[in-house]
Coordinates of C-alpha atoms and ligand atoms in Angstrom, one line a residue:
Chain U
M1 CA 0.0 0.0 0.0
N2 CA 2.8 2.4 1.0
S3 CA 4.6 1.9 -2.3
I4 CA 1.5 2.6 -4.3
S5 CA 0.8 5.9 -2.5
K6 CA 4.4 6.7 -3.0
Y7 CA 4.1 6.1 -6.7
F8 CA 1.1 8.4 -7.0
S9 CA 2.4 11.1 -4.7
G10 CA 5.7 11.0 -6.7
L11 CA 3.8 11.4 -9.9
F12 CA 1.8 14.4 -8.8
T13 CA 4.6 16.2 -7.1
G14 CA 6.6 15.6 -10.2
I15 CA 4.0 17.2 -12.4
K16 CA 3.7 20.1 -10.0
S17 CA 7.4 20.8 -10.0
L18 CA 7.5 20.5 -13.8
I19 CA 4.8 23.1 -14.1
Y20 CA 6.5 25.3 -11.6
G21 CA 9.7 25.0 -13.6
M22 CA 7.9 26.0 -16.7
S23 CA 6.4 29.0 -15.1
V24 CA 9.8 30.2 -14.0
T25 CA 11.2 29.9 -17.6
W26 CA 8.0 31.7 -18.9
K27 CA 8.8 34.7 -16.7
E28 CA 12.4 34.5 -17.9
L29 CA 11.3 34.7 -21.5
W30 CA 10.0 38.2 -20.9
T31 CA 12.9 39.6 -18.9
K32 CA 15.1 42.3 -20.4
K33 CA 17.8 41.1 -22.7
V34 CA 21.3 41.5 -21.1
T35 CA 23.3 41.3 -24.3
Q36 CA 25.8 44.1 -24.9
Q37 CA 25.8 45.0 -28.6
Y38 CA 29.4 46.0 -28.5
P39 CA 30.5 48.1 -31.5
E40 CA 27.1 50.0 -31.5
N41 CA 27.1 50.7 -27.8
R42 CA 30.6 52.1 -27.6
K43 CA 29.4 55.5 -26.4
T44 CA 27.5 54.1 -23.5
L45 CA 29.7 51.1 -22.8
V46 CA 30.9 50.9 -19.2
I47 CA 34.1 49.1 -18.5
S48 CA 35.1 48.6 -14.9
E49 CA 37.8 50.9 -13.7
R50 CA 39.7 47.9 -12.4
W51 CA 39.7 46.2 -15.8
R52 CA 43.4 45.8 -16.8
S53 CA 44.1 46.0 -20.5
E54 CA 46.8 48.5 -21.1
L55 CA 49.8 49.4 -19.0
T56 CA 50.6 53.1 -18.8
M57 CA 53.0 55.3 -17.2
P58 CA 51.3 58.5 -16.1
H59 CA 53.1 61.7 -17.0
D60 CA 52.2 65.0 -15.4
E61 CA 51.9 68.4 -17.2
N62 CA 55.6 68.9 -17.1
N63 CA 56.2 65.7 -18.9
E64 CA 57.6 64.1 -15.8
H65 CA 57.0 60.5 -14.6
A66 CA 57.8 58.7 -11.4
C67 CA 59.9 55.8 -12.7
T68 CA 63.3 55.6 -11.2
A69 CA 64.4 52.8 -13.6
C70 CA 65.0 50.5 -10.7
G71 CA 63.9 47.4 -12.7
I72 CA 61.8 45.9 -10.0
C73 CA 58.8 45.6 -12.3
E74 CA 61.0 43.9 -14.9
M75 CA 62.2 41.4 -12.4
N76 CA 58.8 40.6 -11.1
C77 CA 57.2 40.1 -14.4
P78 CA 56.6 36.4 -14.9
N79 CA 56.7 36.7 -18.7
G80 CA 59.6 39.0 -19.4
T81 CA 57.1 41.5 -20.8
I82 CA 58.8 44.6 -19.5
K83 CA 62.2 45.9 -20.6
V84 CA 63.6 48.8 -18.6
T85 CA 66.6 50.4 -20.2
P86 CA 68.4 52.8 -17.9
K87 CA 71.0 55.3 -18.8
F88 CA 73.5 57.1 -16.6
I89 CA 73.9 60.8 -16.5
E90 CA 75.9 63.1 -14.4
T91 CA 74.1 65.5 -12.1
E92 CA 75.2 69.0 -11.4
D93 CA 77.0 68.0 -8.2
G94 CA 79.1 65.5 -10.1
K95 CA 77.3 62.4 -9.0
K96 CA 76.4 59.6 -11.4
K97 CA 72.8 58.9 -11.6
K98 CA 70.7 56.2 -13.2
I99 CA 67.6 57.5 -15.1
L100 CA 65.1 55.9 -17.4
D101 CA 66.0 55.8 -21.0
T102 CA 63.2 53.6 -22.5
Y103 CA 60.5 51.6 -20.8
Q104 CA 59.2 48.9 -23.2
W105 CA 56.1 46.8 -22.5
D106 CA 55.0 44.1 -24.9
L107 CA 51.2 43.8 -24.8
G108 CA 51.3 40.5 -26.7
M109 CA 53.2 38.8 -23.9
C110 CA 51.5 40.3 -20.9
T111 CA 49.0 38.2 -18.9
F112 CA 47.7 41.3 -17.1
C113 CA 48.6 39.8 -13.7
N114 CA 49.3 43.3 -12.2
L115 CA 52.4 42.2 -10.5
C116 CA 54.4 45.0 -12.0
V117 CA 52.1 47.7 -10.8
L118 CA 51.9 46.1 -7.3
T119 CA 55.6 45.9 -6.9
C120 CA 56.6 49.2 -8.3
P121 CA 58.0 51.2 -5.3
S122 CA 57.3 54.6 -6.9
D123 CA 53.8 53.9 -8.2
A124 CA 55.1 54.9 -11.6
I125 CA 52.9 52.6 -13.7
Q126 CA 49.3 51.7 -13.7
F127 CA 46.8 49.7 -15.8
R128 CA 44.0 51.4 -17.7
N129 CA 40.7 50.0 -19.0
T130 CA 41.2 51.0 -22.6
F131 CA 40.6 47.6 -24.1
E132 CA 40.5 48.2 -27.9
N133 CA 44.1 47.1 -28.4
A134 CA 44.0 45.3 -31.7
V135 CA 46.7 46.1 -34.2
F136 CA 47.7 44.6 -37.5
T137 CA 51.3 43.4 -36.7
R138 CA 52.8 42.0 -33.7
G139 CA 55.5 44.6 -33.7
K140 CA 53.0 47.3 -32.9
L141 CA 52.1 45.5 -29.6
V142 CA 55.5 46.5 -28.2
Q143 CA 54.9 50.0 -26.7
Q144 CA 57.2 52.5 -25.2
L145 CA 55.6 53.9 -22.1
N146 CA 57.8 56.8 -21.2
Q147 CA 57.1 59.8 -23.4
E148 CA 59.7 61.5 -25.6
G149 CA 61.9 63.8 -23.6
S150 CA 60.2 63.0 -20.3
K151 CA 62.2 63.0 -17.1
L152 CA 62.0 61.8 -13.5
R153 CA 59.8 63.8 -11.2
E154 CA 62.1 65.1 -8.5
K155 CA 61.3 64.2 -5.0
K156 CA 62.0 66.0 -1.8
K157 CA 63.8 63.3 0.0
E158 CA 65.7 61.9 -2.9
I159 CA 68.6 64.2 -3.0
P160 CA 70.0 64.8 0.6
P161 CA 71.3 68.4 -0.1
K162 CA 67.8 69.8 -0.6
S163 CA 67.8 71.6 -4.0
P164 CA 65.3 74.5 -3.8
E165 CA 64.5 74.3 -7.5
G166 CA 63.5 70.6 -7.2
G167 CA 60.2 69.3 -8.4
L168 CA 57.3 68.8 -6.1
K169 CA 55.0 70.0 -8.8
D170 CA 52.2 67.6 -8.2
Chain L
M1 CA -20.7 22.1 -43.5
I2 CA -17.4 23.8 -44.0
L3 CA -17.8 24.0 -47.7
N4 CA -20.8 26.4 -47.4
Y5 CA -18.5 29.2 -46.4
A6 CA -16.5 31.3 -48.8
Q7 CA -12.8 30.5 -48.6
P8 CA -11.2 32.9 -51.1
L9 CA -7.6 32.4 -50.0
E10 CA -7.5 28.7 -50.2
V11 CA -4.8 26.9 -52.2
S12 CA -7.2 24.3 -53.2
N13 CA -8.7 26.8 -55.7
L14 CA -5.3 27.0 -57.4
T15 CA -4.7 23.3 -57.4
S16 CA -8.1 22.3 -58.8
W17 CA -7.7 24.9 -61.5
L18 CA -4.3 23.5 -62.4
D19 CA -5.7 20.0 -62.5
T20 CA -8.6 20.9 -64.8
F21 CA -6.1 22.9 -67.0
L22 CA -3.8 19.9 -67.3
R23 CA -6.6 17.5 -67.9
S24 CA -8.0 19.6 -70.7
G25 CA -5.0 18.9 -72.9
L26 CA -3.2 15.8 -71.7
P27 CA -3.9 12.1 -71.3
N28 CA -4.5 10.9 -67.8
F29 CA -1.0 9.3 -67.4
W30 CA 0.9 12.5 -68.1
V31 CA -1.4 14.5 -65.9
L32 CA -0.7 12.2 -63.0
F33 CA 3.0 12.2 -63.9
I34 CA 3.3 16.0 -63.9
E35 CA 1.3 16.3 -60.7
F36 CA 3.4 13.7 -58.9
V37 CA 6.6 15.5 -59.9
L38 CA 5.2 18.8 -58.9
V39 CA 4.0 17.5 -55.5
G40 CA 7.3 15.8 -54.9
A41 CA 9.3 18.9 -55.7
L42 CA 7.0 21.1 -53.6
L43 CA 7.3 18.7 -50.7
L44 CA 11.1 18.7 -50.8
A45 CA 11.2 22.5 -51.2
A46 CA 8.8 22.9 -48.3
Y47 CA 10.9 20.4 -46.3
A48 CA 14.0 22.5 -46.7
I49 CA 12.3 25.9 -46.2
I50 CA 10.5 24.8 -43.1
A51 CA 13.7 23.4 -41.7
L52 CA 15.4 26.8 -42.3
I53 CA 12.6 28.7 -40.6
L54 CA 12.5 26.3 -37.7
I55 CA 16.3 26.6 -37.1
Y56 CA 15.9 30.4 -37.1
A57 CA 12.9 30.3 -34.8
E58 CA 14.5 27.9 -32.5
R59 CA 17.6 30.0 -32.1
K60 CA 15.7 33.1 -31.5
I61 CA 13.3 31.6 -29.0
T62 CA 16.2 29.9 -27.2
A63 CA 17.9 33.2 -27.0
F64 CA 14.9 34.9 -25.6
F65 CA 14.6 32.2 -22.9
Q66 CA 18.2 32.9 -22.0
A67 CA 17.8 36.7 -22.0
R68 CA 19.9 37.1 -25.2
F69 CA 19.1 38.5 -28.6
G70 CA 20.0 35.4 -30.7
P71 CA 21.2 35.8 -34.3
N72 CA 20.8 39.5 -35.3
R73 CA 23.6 40.3 -37.6
V74 CA 22.9 38.6 -40.9
G75 CA 20.0 40.5 -42.5
K76 CA 17.3 42.3 -40.6
W77 CA 16.9 40.6 -37.1
G78 CA 19.3 37.9 -38.4
L79 CA 16.6 36.6 -40.7
L80 CA 19.2 35.3 -43.2
Q81 CA 21.3 33.6 -40.6
S82 CA 20.0 30.1 -41.3
V83 CA 20.4 30.6 -45.1
A84 CA 24.0 31.6 -44.5
D85 CA 24.4 28.5 -42.3
M86 CA 23.0 26.3 -45.0
I87 CA 25.3 27.7 -47.7
K88 CA 28.2 27.1 -45.3
I89 CA 27.2 23.5 -44.6
L90 CA 26.8 22.8 -48.3
L91 CA 30.4 24.0 -48.9
K92 CA 32.0 21.9 -46.2
E93 CA 34.0 18.9 -47.0
I94 CA 32.5 15.4 -46.5
I95 CA 35.2 13.6 -44.5
R96 CA 35.9 9.9 -45.0
I97 CA 36.6 8.2 -41.8
N98 CA 39.4 5.6 -41.7
R99 CA 38.3 2.1 -40.7
S100 CA 34.7 2.9 -40.8
D101 CA 32.1 0.9 -42.6
R102 CA 32.0 3.1 -45.7
F103 CA 28.8 1.9 -47.3
L104 CA 26.7 2.0 -44.1
F105 CA 28.3 5.3 -43.1
F106 CA 27.2 7.0 -46.2
A107 CA 23.8 5.3 -46.3
A108 CA 22.8 6.2 -42.7
P109 CA 21.9 9.8 -43.2
F110 CA 19.6 8.8 -46.1
F111 CA 17.6 6.5 -43.8
M112 CA 17.1 9.4 -41.5
I113 CA 16.1 11.9 -44.1
V114 CA 14.0 9.5 -46.1
A115 CA 12.1 8.5 -43.1
S116 CA 11.3 12.1 -42.1
V117 CA 10.4 13.1 -45.7
L118 CA 8.0 10.1 -45.9
T119 CA 6.3 11.2 -42.7
F120 CA 6.4 14.7 -43.9
G121 CA 4.3 13.8 -46.9
A122 CA 1.5 12.4 -44.8
I123 CA 0.9 15.8 -43.1
A124 CA -2.2 17.7 -44.0
F125 CA -1.0 21.3 -44.4
G126 CA -4.3 22.7 -45.4
K127 CA -7.4 22.0 -47.4
G128 CA -6.1 20.3 -50.6
L129 CA -2.5 20.3 -49.3
H130 CA -2.4 16.7 -48.3
A131 CA -0.1 14.4 -50.3
I132 CA -0.4 11.0 -48.7
D133 CA -3.8 10.1 -47.3
F134 CA -4.1 6.4 -46.7
N135 CA -7.1 4.9 -44.8
V136 CA -4.4 3.7 -42.3
G137 CA -2.7 7.0 -42.1
V138 CA -1.9 6.8 -38.4
L139 CA -0.3 3.4 -38.9
Y140 CA 1.6 4.6 -41.9
V141 CA 3.0 7.6 -40.0
S142 CA 4.1 5.6 -37.0
A143 CA 5.6 3.0 -39.3
V144 CA 7.7 5.3 -41.5
S145 CA 8.7 7.7 -38.8
S146 CA 10.3 4.8 -36.9
L147 CA 12.6 4.1 -39.9
G148 CA 14.7 7.0 -38.8
I149 CA 16.1 5.1 -35.9
I150 CA 17.7 2.7 -38.3
G151 CA 19.7 5.7 -39.6
V152 CA 20.8 6.6 -36.1
L153 CA 21.8 3.0 -35.2
L154 CA 23.7 2.6 -38.5
A155 CA 25.5 5.9 -38.0
G156 CA 26.6 4.8 -34.6
W157 CA 27.6 1.4 -35.7
S158 CA 29.5 2.4 -38.9
S159 CA 31.4 5.3 -37.5
N160 CA 33.7 3.0 -35.5
N161 CA 33.6 5.5 -32.7
K162 CA 32.7 4.7 -29.1
Y163 CA 30.9 8.0 -28.5
A164 CA 28.8 7.4 -31.6
M165 CA 28.1 3.9 -30.7
I166 CA 26.9 4.7 -27.2
G167 CA 24.9 7.6 -28.5
A168 CA 23.2 5.4 -31.0
M169 CA 22.5 2.7 -28.5
R170 CA 20.9 5.2 -26.1
S171 CA 18.9 6.6 -29.0
G172 CA 17.7 3.1 -29.9
A173 CA 16.6 2.3 -26.3
Q174 CA 14.9 5.7 -26.0
F175 CA 13.2 5.5 -29.3
V176 CA 11.9 2.0 -28.9
S177 CA 10.5 2.9 -25.5
Y178 CA 8.8 6.1 -26.4
E179 CA 7.5 4.9 -29.7
L180 CA 5.3 2.6 -27.6
S181 CA 3.8 5.6 -25.7
A182 CA 3.4 7.7 -28.8
G183 CA 1.6 4.8 -30.6
F184 CA -0.7 4.2 -27.7
A185 CA -1.5 7.9 -27.4
L186 CA -2.5 8.0 -31.0
M187 CA -4.5 4.8 -30.6
T188 CA -6.5 6.4 -27.9
I189 CA -7.6 9.0 -30.4
V190 CA -8.2 6.4 -33.1
V191 CA -10.6 4.8 -30.6
L192 CA -12.3 8.2 -30.2
S193 CA -12.6 9.1 -33.8
G194 CA -13.2 5.7 -35.2
T195 CA -10.9 6.2 -38.1
M196 CA -7.2 6.0 -39.0
Q197 CA -7.4 8.2 -42.0
F198 CA -6.1 11.7 -41.3
S199 CA -8.5 13.6 -43.5
E200 CA -11.5 11.9 -42.0
M201 CA -10.1 12.5 -38.6
I202 CA -9.8 16.2 -39.3
E203 CA -13.3 16.5 -40.8
K204 CA -14.8 14.9 -37.7
Q205 CA -13.2 17.6 -35.5
Q206 CA -15.0 20.5 -37.1
Y207 CA -16.9 21.7 -34.1
C208 CA -15.1 19.9 -31.3
W209 CA -11.4 19.1 -31.4
N210 CA -10.5 15.7 -30.3
I211 CA -8.6 17.0 -27.3
F212 CA -11.9 18.4 -25.9
N213 CA -14.2 15.7 -27.3
G214 CA -12.6 13.0 -25.2
H215 CA -12.0 15.4 -22.3
I216 CA -9.9 13.7 -19.5
S217 CA -8.7 10.9 -21.6
S218 CA -7.8 13.0 -24.6
M219 CA -6.0 15.5 -22.5
V220 CA -3.9 12.8 -20.9
A221 CA -3.2 11.2 -24.3
F222 CA -2.2 14.7 -25.7
V223 CA 0.3 15.3 -22.9
I224 CA 1.7 11.8 -23.2
Y225 CA 2.0 12.2 -27.0
L226 CA 3.8 15.5 -26.6
I227 CA 6.2 14.0 -24.0
S228 CA 7.0 10.9 -26.0
G229 CA 7.2 12.8 -29.3
H230 CA 9.6 15.1 -27.7
A231 CA 11.7 12.2 -26.5
E232 CA 11.6 10.6 -29.9
T233 CA 13.2 13.7 -31.5
N234 CA 16.1 13.5 -29.0
R235 CA 15.6 17.0 -27.8
G236 CA 15.2 18.9 -24.7
P237 CA 15.5 17.0 -21.4
F238 CA 15.7 13.8 -23.5
D239 CA 18.8 14.6 -25.5
L240 CA 20.9 11.8 -24.0
P241 CA 21.9 10.4 -27.4
E242 CA 23.8 13.6 -28.2
A243 CA 24.6 14.7 -24.6
E244 CA 27.5 16.8 -25.6
S245 CA 29.1 16.9 -22.2
E246 CA 29.3 13.1 -22.2
L247 CA 29.3 11.9 -25.8
T248 CA 30.7 14.8 -27.9
A249 CA 27.9 14.8 -30.4
G250 CA 26.5 11.3 -30.0
Y251 CA 25.7 9.3 -33.0
H252 CA 26.6 12.0 -35.5
T253 CA 30.0 12.7 -34.0
E254 CA 31.9 11.6 -37.1
Y255 CA 29.7 13.3 -39.7
S256 CA 30.5 16.5 -41.4
G257 CA 29.2 18.7 -44.2
L258 CA 26.1 17.7 -45.9
Q259 CA 25.7 14.5 -44.1
F260 CA 25.7 16.3 -40.8
G261 CA 23.3 18.7 -42.4
F262 CA 20.9 15.8 -43.1
Y263 CA 20.9 14.8 -39.5
Y264 CA 20.4 18.4 -38.4
L265 CA 17.6 18.9 -40.9
A266 CA 15.9 15.7 -39.9
E267 CA 16.1 16.6 -36.2
Y268 CA 14.3 19.9 -36.8
L269 CA 11.8 18.4 -39.2
N270 CA 11.0 15.6 -36.8
M271 CA 10.1 18.3 -34.2
F272 CA 7.8 19.8 -36.8
I273 CA 6.3 16.5 -37.7
I274 CA 5.6 15.6 -34.2
A275 CA 3.9 18.9 -33.6
S276 CA 1.9 18.7 -36.8
I277 CA 0.7 15.2 -36.1
A278 CA -0.4 16.3 -32.7
T279 CA -2.2 19.2 -34.4
V280 CA -3.9 16.9 -36.8
V281 CA -4.9 14.3 -34.3
F282 CA -5.7 16.4 -31.3
L283 CA -6.2 20.0 -32.3
G284 CA -8.4 19.7 -35.4
G285 CA -5.7 19.9 -38.0
Y286 CA -6.1 22.7 -40.5
L287 CA -9.7 23.4 -39.5
P288 CA -10.6 26.9 -38.2
I289 CA -12.4 27.3 -34.9
Q290 CA -16.1 26.8 -35.5
V291 CA -19.0 27.1 -33.2
H292 CA -22.5 25.7 -33.9
G293 CA -24.9 28.4 -34.8
W294 CA -22.5 31.4 -34.8
D295 CA -22.6 31.8 -38.6
G296 CA -21.0 35.2 -38.7
F297 CA -18.1 34.1 -36.5
N298 CA -17.7 30.9 -38.6
Q299 CA -17.6 32.9 -41.8
A300 CA -15.0 35.2 -40.4
M301 CA -12.8 32.3 -39.2
N302 CA -13.1 30.7 -42.6
Y303 CA -11.7 33.8 -44.3
I304 CA -8.4 32.8 -42.6
P305 CA -7.0 30.2 -44.9
T306 CA -6.6 26.7 -43.6
Y307 CA -2.8 26.5 -44.0
V308 CA -2.6 29.5 -41.7
W309 CA -4.6 27.7 -39.1
F310 CA -2.4 24.6 -39.5
F311 CA 0.9 26.5 -39.2
G312 CA -0.5 28.5 -36.3
K313 CA -1.5 25.5 -34.3
T314 CA 1.7 23.7 -35.1
G315 CA 3.7 26.8 -34.2
V316 CA 2.2 26.9 -30.8
L317 CA 3.1 23.2 -30.2
I318 CA 6.6 23.8 -31.4
F319 CA 6.9 26.7 -29.0
L320 CA 5.7 24.5 -26.2
S321 CA 8.4 22.0 -27.1
L322 CA 11.1 24.7 -27.0
W323 CA 9.7 25.9 -23.7
V324 CA 10.0 22.4 -22.3
R325 CA 13.5 22.1 -23.8
W326 CA 14.8 25.2 -22.0
S327 CA 13.1 24.5 -18.7
F328 CA 14.3 21.1 -17.6
P329 CA 17.6 19.5 -17.1
R330 CA 18.7 16.4 -18.9
L331 CA 17.5 13.1 -17.6
R332 CA 19.8 10.2 -16.7
I333 CA 19.2 7.1 -18.8
D334 CA 17.6 5.1 -15.9
Q335 CA 15.3 8.0 -15.1
L336 CA 14.4 8.2 -18.8
L337 CA 13.4 4.6 -19.0
N338 CA 11.7 4.8 -15.6
L339 CA 9.6 7.6 -16.9
E340 CA 8.5 5.6 -19.9
W341 CA 8.0 2.1 -18.4
K342 CA 6.8 2.9 -14.9
Y343 CA 4.7 6.0 -15.6
L344 CA 3.8 6.8 -19.2
L345 CA 3.1 3.3 -20.3
P346 CA 0.8 2.2 -17.5
I347 CA -1.0 5.5 -17.5
N348 CA -1.4 5.1 -21.3
L349 CA -2.9 1.6 -21.0
V350 CA -5.4 2.7 -18.4
N351 CA -6.1 5.7 -20.5
I352 CA -7.0 3.7 -23.6
L353 CA -9.4 1.7 -21.4
I354 CA -11.0 4.8 -20.1
M355 CA -11.3 6.1 -23.7
V356 CA -13.0 2.9 -24.8
I357 CA -15.5 3.1 -21.9
L358 CA -16.2 6.8 -22.7
V359 CA -16.9 6.0 -26.3
M360 CA -18.9 2.9 -25.6
T361 CA -21.1 4.6 -22.9
G362 CA -21.5 7.8 -24.9
L363 CA -19.7 10.1 -22.5
T364 CA -17.7 12.1 -25.1
L365 CA -18.7 15.7 -25.5
T366 CA -20.3 15.2 -28.9
D367 CA -22.5 12.5 -27.4
L368 CA -23.3 14.4 -24.3
F369 CA -24.2 17.8 -26.0
P370 CA -25.1 16.9 -29.6
G371 CA -26.4 20.4 -30.3
L372 CA -23.4 22.2 -29.0
F373 CA -20.5 20.4 -30.4
Ligands
SF4_401 S1 50.9 42.6 -15.7 FE1 52.2 40.8 -15.2 S2 52.7 40.0 -17.2 FE2 52.0 42.1 -17.6 S3 53.8 43.3 -17.5 FE3 53.0 43.3 -15.5 S4 54.1 41.7 -14.4 FE4 54.4 41.4 -16.6
SF4_402 S1 58.1 51.3 -13.2 FE1 58.4 51.2 -11.0 S2 59.3 49.2 -10.6 FE2 59.5 49.6 -12.9 S3 61.5 50.5 -13.1 FE3 60.1 52.2 -12.9 S4 60.1 52.6 -10.7 FE4 61.1 50.6 -10.9

């Protein structure tokens, strides 16, 4: 007797749950479509601020950046994506100083792991959310991040004999 | 009767005109020959076109169920998408599989497509649009539609591929089980209408569709027919034979190009065939909605051509099948067979008995309210 009642109760609860399932999908049929129609919606497209797609080195209005050419980012990059080329110049007080010559970043080899940005002691680089990076040749993926003629932003603490004309522009 | 109403948009006007025109100048043999060729060509064309429309509709509706847009790039609203897909599939290479049974491998898709075209011919699309009308129409349809499973089994066997083999075997088990239910559900209605001929069956439903005529019993038969028909087409929650997460693509894993196209086409057309047979048997086929005594209403309904009624009803059933498909998760093979052998089949047998009692004791709606229905 018990098994028979189980059979029928199973049958009817089954039918009930199927109908409930169909009512759920029926409601889903009329919900708003969530598809983003990309090339058409470029104007209204919102990409998260934290989206990492292009490494940049911010320059201020005096064409100065914060990279000291220490090479920590290059060492931390798991893919060898970054190539920091320093050069040595002589300051006014006769000291030799290492400054940045070129900062190369290869988009094609980057996994966007953010390690370079996290480890940079001077916060000289950061990722942007500009994601339309397609180019026609691989060579174009290699970008130089420091601008032409840019120089290191001077910091107060950096040179012990405090030079009055030093930076601190920001 | 239905013929008393004006039906200006009917195709039967055109076909009877063509027939008299041919007969006026040609001997009987050539008239028949030309008409056969025309009917054959039209059926094949309709087959392909309906498949294309179905593929598009399925993709769109599926997308809507998933809150997407579906194809919307090729043509306005993506209307040309399935045409583009067809051209692509025609251009693709037909691959020869090493160590497969060549002959059977190439023959298998034809079994599938021939079975579904044969069934397709027996559908009454509208008044005068009915190619095959045997007096054992129901038997014919269930017989030829079952031929398709041979194609599936041969495909699985001849591909020399484990996935294909398992898929085909599952398909075989599933098809044999559910064909039983579908057959019994149809038999229930044969008991009710007292004929196996589709055209007669349709004419009898003029004022009262079979699904209402046999009330409880018909409704149960209708639901069972839809479930088992759905299972026979290997779709929705019953798509075990091609469960892509387990079996790649099931029995047609090794097929490419046009041969794959055949399976694809046949799958969609089978969905259409199941829906249209359900329309014919349960929902009054191509007949418009008619109510006794409401002459103006009947006249207005008759202005809508019968093929529109047919495709409308079939469309609703196809939508229902898609709705089910995107609502329920896939069954396991034992659940699938449980559902058939422990639930559908016993219910079906009892249902036939109830139907026989209803008909014998005169408890169908037409018997109870002769003036109304
Ligand atoms: S994000 Fe990662 S991979 Fe890319 S440059 Fe930085 S450290 Fe290298
Ligand atoms: S970007 Fe930062 S870590 Fe890399 S070289 Fe410049 S200062 Fe050093």
